[in-house]
mmCIF file of C-alpha atoms in Angstrom:
data_model
loop_
_atom_site.group_PDB
_atom_site.id
_atom_site.type_symbol
_atom_site.label_atom_id
_atom_site.label_comp_id
_atom_site.label_asym_id
_atom_site.label_seq_id
_atom_site.Cartn_x
_atom_site.Cartn_y
_atom_site.Cartn_z
ATOM 1 C CA MET A 1227 66.352 110.772 106.472
ATOM 2 C CA ASN A 1228 64.698 108.709 109.139
ATOM 3 C CA LEU A 1229 66.693 107.834 112.177
ATOM 4 C CA GLU A 1230 64.343 107.786 114.939
ATOM 5 C CA ASN A 1231 65.171 103.981 115.655
ATOM 6 C CA ILE A 1232 69.136 104.555 115.465
ATOM 7 C CA LYS A 1233 68.984 107.096 117.897
ATOM 8 C CA LYS A 1234 66.905 105.491 120.818
ATOM 9 C CA VAL A 1235 69.733 102.108 120.485
ATOM 10 C CA ASP A 1236 73.130 103.996 119.658
ATOM 11 C CA PRO A 1237 72.920 108.190 118.797
ATOM 12 C CA GLU A 1238 76.746 108.044 118.520
ATOM 13 C CA VAL A 1239 76.695 106.011 115.644
ATOM 14 C CA ALA A 1240 73.311 108.094 114.913
ATOM 15 C CA GLU A 1241 75.035 112.016 115.427
ATOM 16 C CA GLN A 1242 77.953 110.530 112.548
ATOM 17 C CA ILE A 1243 75.524 109.166 110.063
ATOM 18 C CA GLU A 1244 73.838 112.986 110.543
ATOM 19 C CA LEU A 1245 76.967 114.519 110.145
ATOM 20 C CA GLU A 1246 77.992 112.433 107.049
ATOM 21 C CA LEU A 1247 74.792 113.855 106.107
ATOM 22 C CA LYS A 1248 75.557 117.012 105.885
ATOM 23 C CA ARG A 1249 79.128 116.429 104.679
ATOM 24 C CA GLN A 1250 77.569 115.168 101.867
ATOM 25 C CA GLN A 1251 75.017 118.176 100.996
ATOM 26 C CA ASP A 1252 77.980 120.794 101.393
ATOM 27 C CA ASN A 1253 79.968 119.488 99.359
ATOM 28 C CA ILE A 1254 80.497 118.912 95.848
ATOM 29 C CA GLU A 1255 81.719 115.741 95.335
ATOM 30 C CA LEU A 1256 83.769 115.544 92.396
ATOM 31 C CA ILE A 1257 86.086 111.332 93.272
ATOM 32 C CA ALA A 1258 85.006 109.962 90.170
ATOM 33 C CA SER A 1259 83.865 106.648 91.541
ATOM 34 C CA GLU A 1260 80.590 108.347 94.407
ATOM 35 C CA ASN A 1261 77.630 108.585 93.613
ATOM 36 C CA PHE A 1262 74.437 109.552 95.519
ATOM 37 C CA THR A 1263 71.812 106.777 95.556
ATOM 38 C CA SER A 1264 67.620 107.240 95.366
ATOM 39 C CA GLU A 1265 65.794 107.194 98.476
ATOM 40 C CA ALA A 1266 64.528 103.870 97.343
ATOM 41 C CA VAL A 1267 67.709 101.548 96.706
ATOM 42 C CA MET A 1268 67.981 102.656 100.071
ATOM 43 C CA GLU A 1269 65.040 101.590 101.428
ATOM 44 C CA ALA A 1270 65.588 98.062 99.959
ATOM 45 C CA CYS A 1271 69.523 98.079 101.572
ATOM 46 C CA GLY A 1272 68.063 99.046 104.419
ATOM 47 C CA SER A 1273 65.250 96.178 104.177
ATOM 48 C CA ILE A 1274 64.061 93.381 106.162
ATOM 49 C CA LEU A 1275 65.968 91.455 103.363
ATOM 50 C CA THR A 1276 69.271 91.328 105.800
ATOM 51 C CA ASN A 1277 67.808 88.979 107.863
ATOM 52 C CA LYS A 1278 67.803 86.562 105.163
ATOM 53 C CA TYR A 1279 70.480 83.564 104.525
ATOM 54 C CA ALA A 1280 70.202 81.771 100.499
ATOM 55 C CA GLU A 1281 73.806 80.501 99.798
ATOM 56 C CA GLY A 1282 73.582 79.316 96.493
ATOM 57 C CA LYS A 1283 71.519 80.720 93.746
ATOM 58 C CA PRO A 1284 67.854 81.126 93.163
ATOM 59 C CA ASN A 1285 65.939 78.339 93.036
ATOM 60 C CA LYS A 1286 69.330 76.006 94.183
ATOM 61 C CA ARG A 1287 69.809 77.482 97.634
ATOM 62 C CA TYR A 1288 71.042 75.064 100.809
ATOM 63 C CA TYR A 1289 68.721 77.129 102.882
ATOM 64 C CA ASN A 1290 64.985 76.746 103.054
ATOM 65 C CA GLY A 1291 62.325 80.073 103.208
ATOM 66 C CA CYS A 1292 64.340 81.544 99.780
ATOM 67 C CA GLU A 1293 61.315 81.614 97.741
ATOM 68 C CA HIS A 1294 60.770 85.514 97.539
ATOM 69 C CA ILE A 1295 64.602 86.127 97.597
ATOM 70 C CA ASP A 1296 64.835 83.964 94.698
ATOM 71 C CA VAL A 1297 62.403 86.406 92.931
ATOM 72 C CA ILE A 1298 64.291 89.234 94.293
ATOM 73 C CA GLU A 1299 67.475 88.145 92.834
ATOM 74 C CA SER A 1300 66.249 87.003 89.660
ATOM 75 C CA ILE A 1301 64.752 89.843 88.562
ATOM 76 C CA ALA A 1302 68.512 91.244 88.812
ATOM 77 C CA GLN A 1303 69.479 88.898 87.790
ATOM 78 C CA LYS A 1304 67.659 89.532 84.217
ATOM 79 C CA ARG A 1305 67.255 93.392 84.302
ATOM 80 C CA ALA A 1306 71.213 94.065 84.297
ATOM 81 C CA CYS A 1307 71.495 90.922 81.295
ATOM 82 C CA GLU A 1308 68.813 93.546 79.273
ATOM 83 C CA LEU A 1309 70.714 96.145 80.515
ATOM 84 C CA PHE A 1310 74.295 95.061 79.027
ATOM 85 C CA GLY A 1311 72.987 92.982 76.540
ATOM 86 C CA MET A 1312 74.553 89.552 78.078
ATOM 87 C CA ASP A 1313 73.160 86.109 78.419
ATOM 88 C CA HIS A 1314 73.959 85.345 81.848
ATOM 89 C CA ALA A 1315 74.466 87.763 84.831
ATOM 90 C CA ASN A 1316 75.820 87.045 88.733
ATOM 91 C CA VAL A 1317 73.945 89.622 91.060
ATOM 92 C CA GLN A 1318 75.917 88.004 93.782
ATOM 93 C CA PRO A 1319 79.679 90.046 94.626
ATOM 94 C CA HIS A 1320 80.254 92.227 97.433
ATOM 95 C CA SER A 1321 82.426 94.609 95.377
ATOM 96 C CA GLY A 1322 84.428 95.117 91.988
ATOM 97 C CA ALA A 1323 87.161 92.897 93.010
ATOM 98 C CA GLN A 1324 85.412 90.089 94.097
ATOM 99 C CA ALA A 1325 84.156 89.941 90.806
ATOM 100 C CA ASN A 1326 87.231 89.874 89.036
ATOM 101 C CA MET A 1327 88.586 87.803 91.380
ATOM 102 C CA ALA A 1328 85.620 85.175 90.329
ATOM 103 C CA VAL A 1329 86.364 85.098 86.354
ATOM 104 C CA PHE A 1330 90.303 85.264 87.270
ATOM 105 C CA MET A 1331 88.793 81.667 89.484
ATOM 106 C CA ALA A 1332 86.759 80.440 86.927
ATOM 107 C CA THR A 1333 89.025 81.282 83.734
ATOM 108 C CA MET A 1334 92.552 80.378 85.045
ATOM 109 C CA LYS A 1335 94.456 78.615 87.135
ATOM 110 C CA PRO A 1336 97.850 80.422 89.673
ATOM 111 C CA GLY A 1337 100.511 80.957 86.545
ATOM 112 C CA ASP A 1338 98.656 82.139 83.552
ATOM 113 C CA ARG A 1339 99.192 84.985 81.734
ATOM 114 C CA VAL A 1340 97.152 88.442 81.889
ATOM 115 C CA LEU A 1341 97.394 91.323 80.384
ATOM 116 C CA SER A 1342 96.476 94.486 81.256
ATOM 117 C CA MET A 1343 96.394 98.592 81.835
ATOM 118 C CA ASP A 1344 98.733 99.141 84.223
ATOM 119 C CA LEU A 1345 98.005 100.090 87.712
ATOM 120 C CA SER A 1346 99.626 103.657 87.343
ATOM 121 C CA ASN A 1347 98.757 103.937 83.973
ATOM 122 C CA GLY A 1348 94.760 104.200 84.933
ATOM 123 C CA GLY A 1349 94.048 100.455 85.426
ATOM 124 C CA HIS A 1350 92.790 98.927 88.741
ATOM 125 C CA LEU A 1351 94.592 96.678 91.834
ATOM 126 C CA SER A 1352 92.718 93.889 90.903
ATOM 127 C CA HIS A 1353 94.316 93.398 87.087
ATOM 128 C CA GLY A 1354 97.527 92.931 87.910
ATOM 129 C CA SER A 1355 98.855 94.764 90.599
ATOM 130 C CA PRO A 1356 101.141 93.114 93.181
ATOM 131 C CA VAL A 1357 100.005 93.829 96.306
ATOM 132 C CA ASN A 1358 96.628 92.207 94.826
ATOM 133 C CA PHE A 1359 95.106 88.758 94.593
ATOM 134 C CA SER A 1360 95.442 89.872 90.548
ATOM 135 C CA GLY A 1361 99.137 90.086 90.810
ATOM 136 C CA LEU A 1362 100.121 87.626 93.772
ATOM 137 C CA TYR A 1363 99.258 84.734 92.202
ATOM 138 C CA PHE A 1364 99.063 84.870 87.907
ATOM 139 C CA ASP A 1365 101.662 86.497 85.329
ATOM 140 C CA VAL A 1366 100.901 89.564 84.496
ATOM 141 C CA LYS A 1367 102.020 91.645 81.963
ATOM 142 C CA SER A 1368 100.512 95.527 81.260
ATOM 143 C CA TYR A 1369 100.412 97.903 79.049
ATOM 144 C CA GLY A 1370 100.149 101.918 79.521
ATOM 145 C CA ILE A 1371 99.049 105.055 77.488
ATOM 146 C CA ASN A 1372 100.469 106.514 75.361
ATOM 147 C CA GLU A 1373 101.907 110.925 75.936
ATOM 148 C CA TYR A 1374 97.874 111.519 74.454
ATOM 149 C CA GLY A 1375 96.800 109.736 76.853
ATOM 150 C CA GLU A 1376 94.915 107.197 75.218
ATOM 151 C CA ILE A 1377 95.304 103.161 74.693
ATOM 152 C CA ASP A 1378 98.126 102.500 71.758
ATOM 153 C CA TYR A 1379 96.445 99.542 70.678
ATOM 154 C CA GLU A 1380 98.921 98.948 68.297
ATOM 155 C CA ASN A 1381 101.635 98.421 71.971
ATOM 156 C CA VAL A 1382 98.892 96.508 73.673
ATOM 157 C CA ARG A 1383 99.029 93.850 69.683
ATOM 158 C CA GLN A 1384 102.399 93.680 70.431
ATOM 159 C CA MET A 1385 101.987 92.366 73.880
ATOM 160 C CA ALA A 1386 99.813 89.926 73.601
ATOM 161 C CA LEU A 1387 101.508 88.480 70.308
ATOM 162 C CA GLU A 1388 104.673 88.335 72.541
ATOM 163 C CA HIS A 1389 103.414 87.110 75.695
ATOM 164 C CA LYS A 1390 100.527 84.958 74.707
ATOM 165 C CA PRO A 1391 98.258 85.832 78.145
ATOM 166 C CA LYS A 1392 95.409 83.789 78.513
ATOM 167 C CA LEU A 1393 93.081 86.771 79.606
ATOM 168 C CA ILE A 1394 92.812 90.705 78.406
ATOM 169 C CA ILE A 1395 91.322 92.667 80.734
ATOM 170 C CA CYS A 1396 90.174 95.704 79.118
ATOM 171 C CA GLY A 1397 88.458 98.984 81.414
ATOM 172 C CA ALA A 1398 90.100 101.031 83.758
ATOM 173 C CA SER A 1399 89.545 102.837 86.997
ATOM 174 C CA ASN A 1400 90.956 106.676 85.741
ATOM 175 C CA TYR A 1401 90.644 106.739 81.929
ATOM 176 C CA SER A 1402 88.909 109.664 80.057
ATOM 177 C CA LYS A 1403 89.015 108.132 76.351
ATOM 178 C CA ILE A 1404 86.371 105.952 74.954
ATOM 179 C CA ILE A 1405 87.558 102.493 74.887
ATOM 180 C CA ASP A 1406 87.691 100.627 71.519
ATOM 181 C CA PHE A 1407 86.122 96.826 72.694
ATOM 182 C CA LYS A 1408 86.084 95.712 68.842
ATOM 183 C CA LYS A 1409 89.277 96.454 68.933
ATOM 184 C CA PHE A 1410 90.550 94.472 71.565
ATOM 185 C CA LYS A 1411 88.550 91.687 70.424
ATOM 186 C CA GLU A 1412 90.409 91.812 67.399
ATOM 187 C CA ILE A 1413 93.222 90.780 69.899
ATOM 188 C CA ALA A 1414 91.980 89.164 71.784
ATOM 189 C CA ASP A 1415 90.880 86.301 68.866
ATOM 190 C CA GLU A 1416 94.441 86.813 67.193
ATOM 191 C CA VAL A 1417 96.429 85.090 70.729
ATOM 192 C CA GLY A 1418 93.366 83.177 71.006
ATOM 193 C CA ALA A 1419 92.872 84.924 74.774
ATOM 194 C CA LEU A 1420 89.455 84.948 76.469
ATOM 195 C CA LEU A 1421 87.802 89.132 77.016
ATOM 196 C CA LEU A 1422 87.198 90.833 79.921
ATOM 197 C CA ALA A 1423 85.581 94.197 79.560
ATOM 198 C CA ASP A 1424 85.514 95.871 83.251
ATOM 199 C CA ILE A 1425 82.908 98.911 82.477
ATOM 200 C CA ALA A 1426 82.838 99.262 86.935
ATOM 201 C CA HIS A 1427 83.849 103.699 86.097
ATOM 202 C CA ILE A 1428 81.540 103.501 82.604
ATOM 203 C CA ALA A 1429 78.597 101.095 83.424
ATOM 204 C CA GLY A 1430 75.925 104.325 83.379
ATOM 205 C CA LEU A 1431 77.121 105.674 80.722
ATOM 206 C CA VAL A 1432 76.952 101.849 78.618
ATOM 207 C CA ALA A 1433 73.811 101.415 80.383
ATOM 208 C CA ALA A 1434 72.288 104.463 78.565
ATOM 209 C CA GLY A 1435 74.534 104.084 75.918
ATOM 210 C CA VAL A 1436 76.478 106.914 76.049
ATOM 211 C CA HIS A 1437 79.706 104.881 75.464
ATOM 212 C CA PRO A 1438 79.885 102.120 73.043
ATOM 213 C CA SER A 1439 79.164 98.560 74.642
ATOM 214 C CA PRO A 1440 81.250 95.670 75.050
ATOM 215 C CA ALA A 1441 78.512 93.206 75.012
ATOM 216 C CA PRO A 1442 79.089 92.473 71.577
ATOM 217 C CA TYR A 1443 82.763 91.762 72.185
ATOM 218 C CA CYS A 1444 83.643 90.486 75.457
ATOM 219 C CA ASP A 1445 83.211 86.944 76.567
ATOM 220 C CA PHE A 1446 83.043 88.543 80.845
ATOM 221 C CA VAL A 1447 81.295 92.060 81.743
ATOM 222 C CA THR A 1448 82.211 92.655 85.248
ATOM 223 C CA THR A 1449 80.760 96.466 86.860
ATOM 224 C CA THR A 1450 80.246 97.920 90.388
ATOM 225 C CA THR A 1451 76.499 99.071 91.150
ATOM 226 C CA HIS A 1452 77.856 102.105 93.003
ATOM 227 C CA LYS A 1453 79.621 104.572 90.464
ATOM 228 C CA SER A 1454 77.354 105.951 87.033
ATOM 229 C CA LEU A 1455 75.350 103.272 87.408
ATOM 230 C CA ARG A 1456 73.754 104.923 90.630
ATOM 231 C CA GLY A 1457 73.186 101.770 93.083
ATOM 232 C CA PRO A 1458 74.045 100.528 95.468
ATOM 233 C CA ARG A 1459 78.107 99.632 96.308
ATOM 234 C CA GLY A 1460 78.447 95.322 94.733
ATOM 235 C CA GLY A 1461 79.762 94.021 91.679
ATOM 236 C CA ILE A 1462 78.022 92.366 89.042
ATOM 237 C CA ILE A 1463 79.758 89.767 86.520
ATOM 238 C CA MET A 1464 77.732 89.000 83.221
ATOM 239 C CA CYS A 1465 79.848 86.712 80.806
ATOM 240 C CA LYS A 1466 78.638 84.879 77.947
ATOM 241 C CA GLU A 1467 76.121 81.310 78.357
ATOM 242 C CA GLU A 1468 79.385 78.848 77.995
ATOM 243 C CA PHE A 1469 80.817 80.606 80.913
ATOM 244 C CA ALA A 1470 77.672 80.403 83.175
ATOM 245 C CA ALA A 1471 78.430 77.656 85.699
ATOM 246 C CA ALA A 1472 82.138 78.879 85.967
ATOM 247 C CA ILE A 1473 81.580 81.726 87.148
ATOM 248 C CA ASP A 1474 78.418 81.158 89.206
ATOM 249 C CA LYS A 1475 80.370 78.189 90.901
ATOM 250 C CA ALA A 1476 83.415 80.777 91.057
ATOM 251 C CA VAL A 1477 81.158 83.306 93.043
ATOM 252 C CA PHE A 1478 79.649 80.702 94.805
ATOM 253 C CA PRO A 1479 81.045 77.812 97.091
ATOM 254 C CA GLY A 1480 84.674 79.753 95.192
ATOM 255 C CA LEU A 1481 84.985 83.394 96.914
ATOM 256 C CA GLN A 1482 82.000 83.834 98.449
ATOM 257 C CA GLY A 1483 78.949 82.585 101.267
ATOM 258 C CA GLY A 1484 76.016 83.959 101.353
ATOM 259 C CA PRO A 1485 74.972 86.141 99.552
ATOM 260 C CA LEU A 1486 73.543 89.976 101.251
ATOM 261 C CA GLU A 1487 69.987 90.038 98.986
ATOM 262 C CA HIS A 1488 69.768 93.446 101.275
ATOM 263 C CA ILE A 1489 71.975 94.978 98.871
ATOM 264 C CA ILE A 1490 70.615 93.026 95.655
ATOM 265 C CA ALA A 1491 67.266 93.889 95.929
ATOM 266 C CA GLY A 1492 69.212 97.885 95.495
ATOM 267 C CA LYS A 1493 70.958 96.216 92.949
ATOM 268 C CA ALA A 1494 67.628 95.246 90.922
ATOM 269 C CA VAL A 1495 66.396 98.686 91.636
ATOM 270 C CA ALA A 1496 68.818 100.337 90.645
ATOM 271 C CA LEU A 1497 68.895 98.213 87.114
ATOM 272 C CA LEU A 1498 65.999 99.582 87.175
ATOM 273 C CA GLU A 1499 65.861 102.969 87.271
ATOM 274 C CA ALA A 1500 68.930 102.895 84.652
ATOM 275 C CA SER A 1501 66.330 101.658 82.206
ATOM 276 C CA LYS A 1502 64.587 104.744 82.408
ATOM 277 C CA PRO A 1503 64.662 107.396 79.512
ATOM 278 C CA GLU A 1504 65.490 110.151 82.433
ATOM 279 C CA PHE A 1505 68.535 107.960 83.280
ATOM 280 C CA LYS A 1506 69.964 108.294 79.778
ATOM 281 C CA GLU A 1507 69.391 111.813 80.279
ATOM 282 C CA TYR A 1508 71.722 111.746 82.957
ATOM 283 C CA ALA A 1509 73.805 110.413 81.648
ATOM 284 C CA GLN A 1510 74.196 112.050 79.268
ATOM 285 C CA GLN A 1511 74.827 115.149 81.739
ATOM 286 C CA ILE A 1512 77.330 112.951 83.020
ATOM 287 C CA VAL A 1513 79.796 113.786 79.793
ATOM 288 C CA LYS A 1514 79.113 117.558 78.792
ATOM 289 C CA ASN A 1515 79.182 118.391 82.865
ATOM 290 C CA ALA A 1516 82.781 116.194 82.529
ATOM 291 C CA LYS A 1517 83.678 118.708 79.416
ATOM 292 C CA ALA A 1518 83.074 121.741 81.055
ATOM 293 C CA LEU A 1519 84.271 120.841 83.976
ATOM 294 C CA ALA A 1520 87.969 119.898 81.933
ATOM 295 C CA GLN A 1521 87.482 122.488 79.226
ATOM 296 C CA GLY A 1522 86.653 125.153 82.226
ATOM 297 C CA LEU A 1523 90.170 124.103 84.087
ATOM 298 C CA MET A 1524 92.261 123.812 80.859
ATOM 299 C CA ASP A 1525 90.834 128.265 80.507
ATOM 300 C CA GLU A 1526 92.257 128.682 83.835
ATOM 301 C CA GLY A 1527 95.973 127.387 82.807
ATOM 302 C CA MET A 1528 95.650 123.879 84.272
ATOM 303 C CA ASP A 1529 97.215 120.799 82.988
ATOM 304 C CA ILE A 1530 94.443 117.737 81.673
ATOM 305 C CA VAL A 1531 96.036 114.095 80.873
ATOM 306 C CA GLY A 1532 95.143 113.438 77.678
ATOM 307 C CA GLY A 1533 93.763 117.462 76.373
ATOM 308 C CA MET A 1534 90.403 116.250 76.995
ATOM 309 C CA THR A 1535 87.441 113.632 78.402
ATOM 310 C CA GLU A 1536 85.404 111.622 76.526
ATOM 311 C CA ASN A 1537 83.219 110.511 79.332
ATOM 312 C CA HIS A 1538 82.550 111.321 83.077
ATOM 313 C CA LEU A 1539 86.829 111.897 84.343
ATOM 314 C CA MET A 1540 89.723 113.016 84.137
ATOM 315 C CA THR A 1541 93.165 113.292 85.964
ATOM 316 C CA LEU A 1542 94.517 116.871 86.535
ATOM 317 C CA ASP A 1543 98.093 116.909 86.453
ATOM 318 C CA LEU A 1544 99.922 118.802 88.767
ATOM 319 C CA ARG A 1545 103.544 118.365 87.990
ATOM 320 C CA LYS A 1546 103.788 122.308 86.023
ATOM 321 C CA THR A 1547 102.275 124.320 89.406
ATOM 322 C CA GLY A 1548 104.882 122.223 91.430
ATOM 323 C CA LYS A 1549 102.510 120.971 93.733
ATOM 324 C CA THR A 1550 101.639 117.592 94.950
ATOM 325 C CA GLY A 1551 98.172 116.224 94.726
ATOM 326 C CA LYS A 1552 98.162 114.879 98.211
ATOM 327 C CA ASP A 1553 98.713 118.013 98.922
ATOM 328 C CA MET A 1554 96.065 119.996 97.281
ATOM 329 C CA ALA A 1555 93.296 117.319 97.445
ATOM 330 C CA ASN A 1556 94.142 117.767 101.079
ATOM 331 C CA VAL A 1557 93.143 122.046 99.902
ATOM 332 C CA LEU A 1558 90.191 120.876 97.988
ATOM 333 C CA GLU A 1559 88.848 120.021 100.837
ATOM 334 C CA LYS A 1560 89.044 123.265 102.562
ATOM 335 C CA VAL A 1561 86.975 124.396 100.581
ATOM 336 C CA GLY A 1562 84.892 121.871 100.117
ATOM 337 C CA ILE A 1563 86.210 119.869 97.045
ATOM 338 C CA THR A 1564 86.782 116.380 97.512
ATOM 339 C CA ALA A 1565 88.331 114.658 95.071
ATOM 340 C CA ASN A 1566 91.626 112.317 95.687
ATOM 341 C CA LYS A 1567 94.952 112.127 94.475
ATOM 342 C CA ASN A 1568 95.834 109.945 91.237
ATOM 343 C CA THR A 1569 98.971 109.158 89.168
ATOM 344 C CA VAL A 1570 99.920 110.739 85.745
ATOM 345 C CA PRO A 1571 101.868 109.409 83.425
ATOM 346 C CA ASN A 1572 105.148 108.636 84.545
ATOM 347 C CA ASP A 1573 104.787 110.166 87.266
ATOM 348 C CA PRO A 1574 107.835 111.204 89.564
ATOM 349 C CA GLN A 1575 105.965 110.977 92.989
ATOM 350 C CA SER A 1576 105.041 108.132 94.742
ATOM 351 C CA PRO A 1577 101.132 106.161 94.716
ATOM 352 C CA PHE A 1578 100.675 107.842 98.256
ATOM 353 C CA VAL A 1579 101.603 111.223 96.640
ATOM 354 C CA THR A 1580 101.200 112.150 93.574
ATOM 355 C CA SER A 1581 101.179 114.679 90.718
ATOM 356 C CA GLY A 1582 97.488 114.276 90.010
ATOM 357 C CA ILE A 1583 94.454 114.590 91.582
ATOM 358 C CA ARG A 1584 90.866 112.688 89.668
ATOM 359 C CA LEU A 1585 88.452 114.277 89.249
ATOM 360 C CA GLY A 1586 83.728 113.171 88.541
ATOM 361 C CA THR A 1587 80.672 114.219 87.628
ATOM 362 C CA PRO A 1588 78.416 111.042 87.900
ATOM 363 C CA ALA A 1589 77.370 112.173 91.860
ATOM 364 C CA VAL A 1590 77.591 116.606 91.166
ATOM 365 C CA THR A 1591 75.270 115.635 87.907
ATOM 366 C CA THR A 1592 73.071 113.148 90.258
ATOM 367 C CA ARG A 1593 72.865 116.931 92.154
ATOM 368 C CA GLY A 1594 71.969 119.031 89.427
ATOM 369 C CA PHE A 1595 74.797 120.428 88.313
ATOM 370 C CA LYS A 1596 74.773 121.751 84.748
ATOM 371 C CA GLU A 1597 77.503 122.846 82.438
ATOM 372 C CA GLU A 1598 77.196 126.179 83.611
ATOM 373 C CA ASP A 1599 78.145 124.756 87.503
ATOM 374 C CA MET A 1600 80.734 123.404 86.455
ATOM 375 C CA VAL A 1601 82.865 126.749 85.297
ATOM 376 C CA GLU A 1602 82.547 127.615 88.613
ATOM 377 C CA VAL A 1603 83.652 125.079 89.995
ATOM 378 C CA ALA A 1604 86.903 125.026 87.727
ATOM 379 C CA LYS A 1605 87.796 128.458 88.710
ATOM 380 C CA ILE A 1606 87.287 127.510 92.591
ATOM 381 C CA ILE A 1607 89.372 124.599 91.890
ATOM 382 C CA ALA A 1608 92.096 126.696 90.085
ATOM 383 C CA SER A 1609 92.078 129.440 93.037
ATOM 384 C CA ALA A 1610 92.784 126.808 95.073
ATOM 385 C CA VAL A 1611 95.639 125.575 93.692
ATOM 386 C CA PHE A 1612 96.854 128.060 93.119
ATOM 387 C CA SER A 1613 96.660 130.531 96.320
ATOM 388 C CA SER A 1614 96.843 126.968 98.225
ATOM 389 C CA ASP A 1615 98.419 129.607 100.526
ATOM 390 C CA ASN A 1616 96.359 132.105 101.344
ATOM 391 C CA GLU A 1617 93.599 130.755 104.014
ATOM 392 C CA LEU A 1618 91.317 133.664 103.653
ATOM 393 C CA GLY A 1619 91.214 133.524 99.703
ATOM 394 C CA LEU A 1620 90.316 128.866 100.545
ATOM 395 C CA LYS A 1621 87.117 130.525 103.072
ATOM 396 C CA ASN A 1622 86.462 132.797 99.915
ATOM 397 C CA LEU A 1623 85.964 130.098 97.379
ATOM 398 C CA ARG A 1624 84.439 127.586 100.577
ATOM 399 C CA GLU A 1625 81.543 130.060 100.398
ATOM 400 C CA ARG A 1626 81.338 129.677 97.313
ATOM 401 C CA SER A 1627 81.775 125.488 96.633
ATOM 402 C CA LEU A 1628 78.825 126.192 99.206
ATOM 403 C CA LYS A 1629 76.455 128.702 97.478
ATOM 404 C CA LEU A 1630 76.354 125.606 94.284
ATOM 405 C CA CYS A 1631 75.434 123.347 97.350
ATOM 406 C CA GLU A 1632 72.432 125.206 98.354
ATOM 407 C CA LYS A 1633 71.109 125.713 94.904
ATOM 408 C CA HIS A 1634 71.045 122.025 94.321
ATOM 409 C CA PRO A 1635 69.639 120.389 97.323
ATOM 410 C CA LEU A 1636 70.660 117.031 97.971
ATOM 411 C CA TYR A 1637 68.255 114.521 100.310
ATOM 412 C CA ASP A 1638 66.138 117.529 101.067
#
């Protein structure tokens, strides 16, 4: 990775970039919302496109000199629509949360009612958390998951009938089962609600046909581009043609100023990569690896919320171990595994402590990990949890995780 110019101008920052590269290379990345982009995506994001201001949308800009920018952004829009089977795409959102915010702005007024998954059960902050814009300005009712870690669709239906929401949100930041978009559509139609699918986590799986698509059923589809889709950090909104003008207006001038055209170029490259046959193989391997990890953890005597995974992630339930998610995430970091604490259903701990750890396989799959590697990862995790106060044992586990990293080098 060439940092010659940064080293000349700002050696202090250059040093930290090099250290971060080393951290990524020498640790097993199991944060479900992270991935490793291709060098082509990074080149686009670090290109001269960062110099251009381009408020507005292709061929309708407020600045001159956007003829090449227009082509690039149009390419990204076209690729998003083709990949996900939607009528219209706006590729300007800086994040998934802003993509969701634009849908709220385009479809509702403050105080309107929303039905979405509860944050503690696997939803997202931007789906109605009281500390987020969505919960501050809208009347949010939340559904959860049952004892099997699954959405109870009849319960969602009953809540929709009772509360008559204007918008229903399906999609989550921590849900390990297949989402039935068709059932959500039937519920939305029954109560006259619009339907938004937030596929930020499963976008890569949807693009590759490994998870069912929301396109035939949903009015809006939002996603980030940096998770299983393996693109740059950013968001995309897709919708039916009838909502295109309202969505574009909500993004600009409603929420954002000038779009980040260098990041949009990175999105275009990632969307092209996701259309290739090898990406489908990659997405299939993500799920195989996740299932191998979940089974491996259960074989080691650990609990998984819902008992298994059908996608790229799972939640390790630590309640019977007496350990907290916060403490064990820190222990895992000591042995070279990066993960994040996460609540479990009916968690007795606070969201700042938690009783669970969320684990995902997109990033390690990018490195080339296979099922047998995930079994070894499961053994390392279980050993770390059950012997968290054994410093010598943790050191030996760190050596085992480093061997896996050396087996599957990153950015070499």
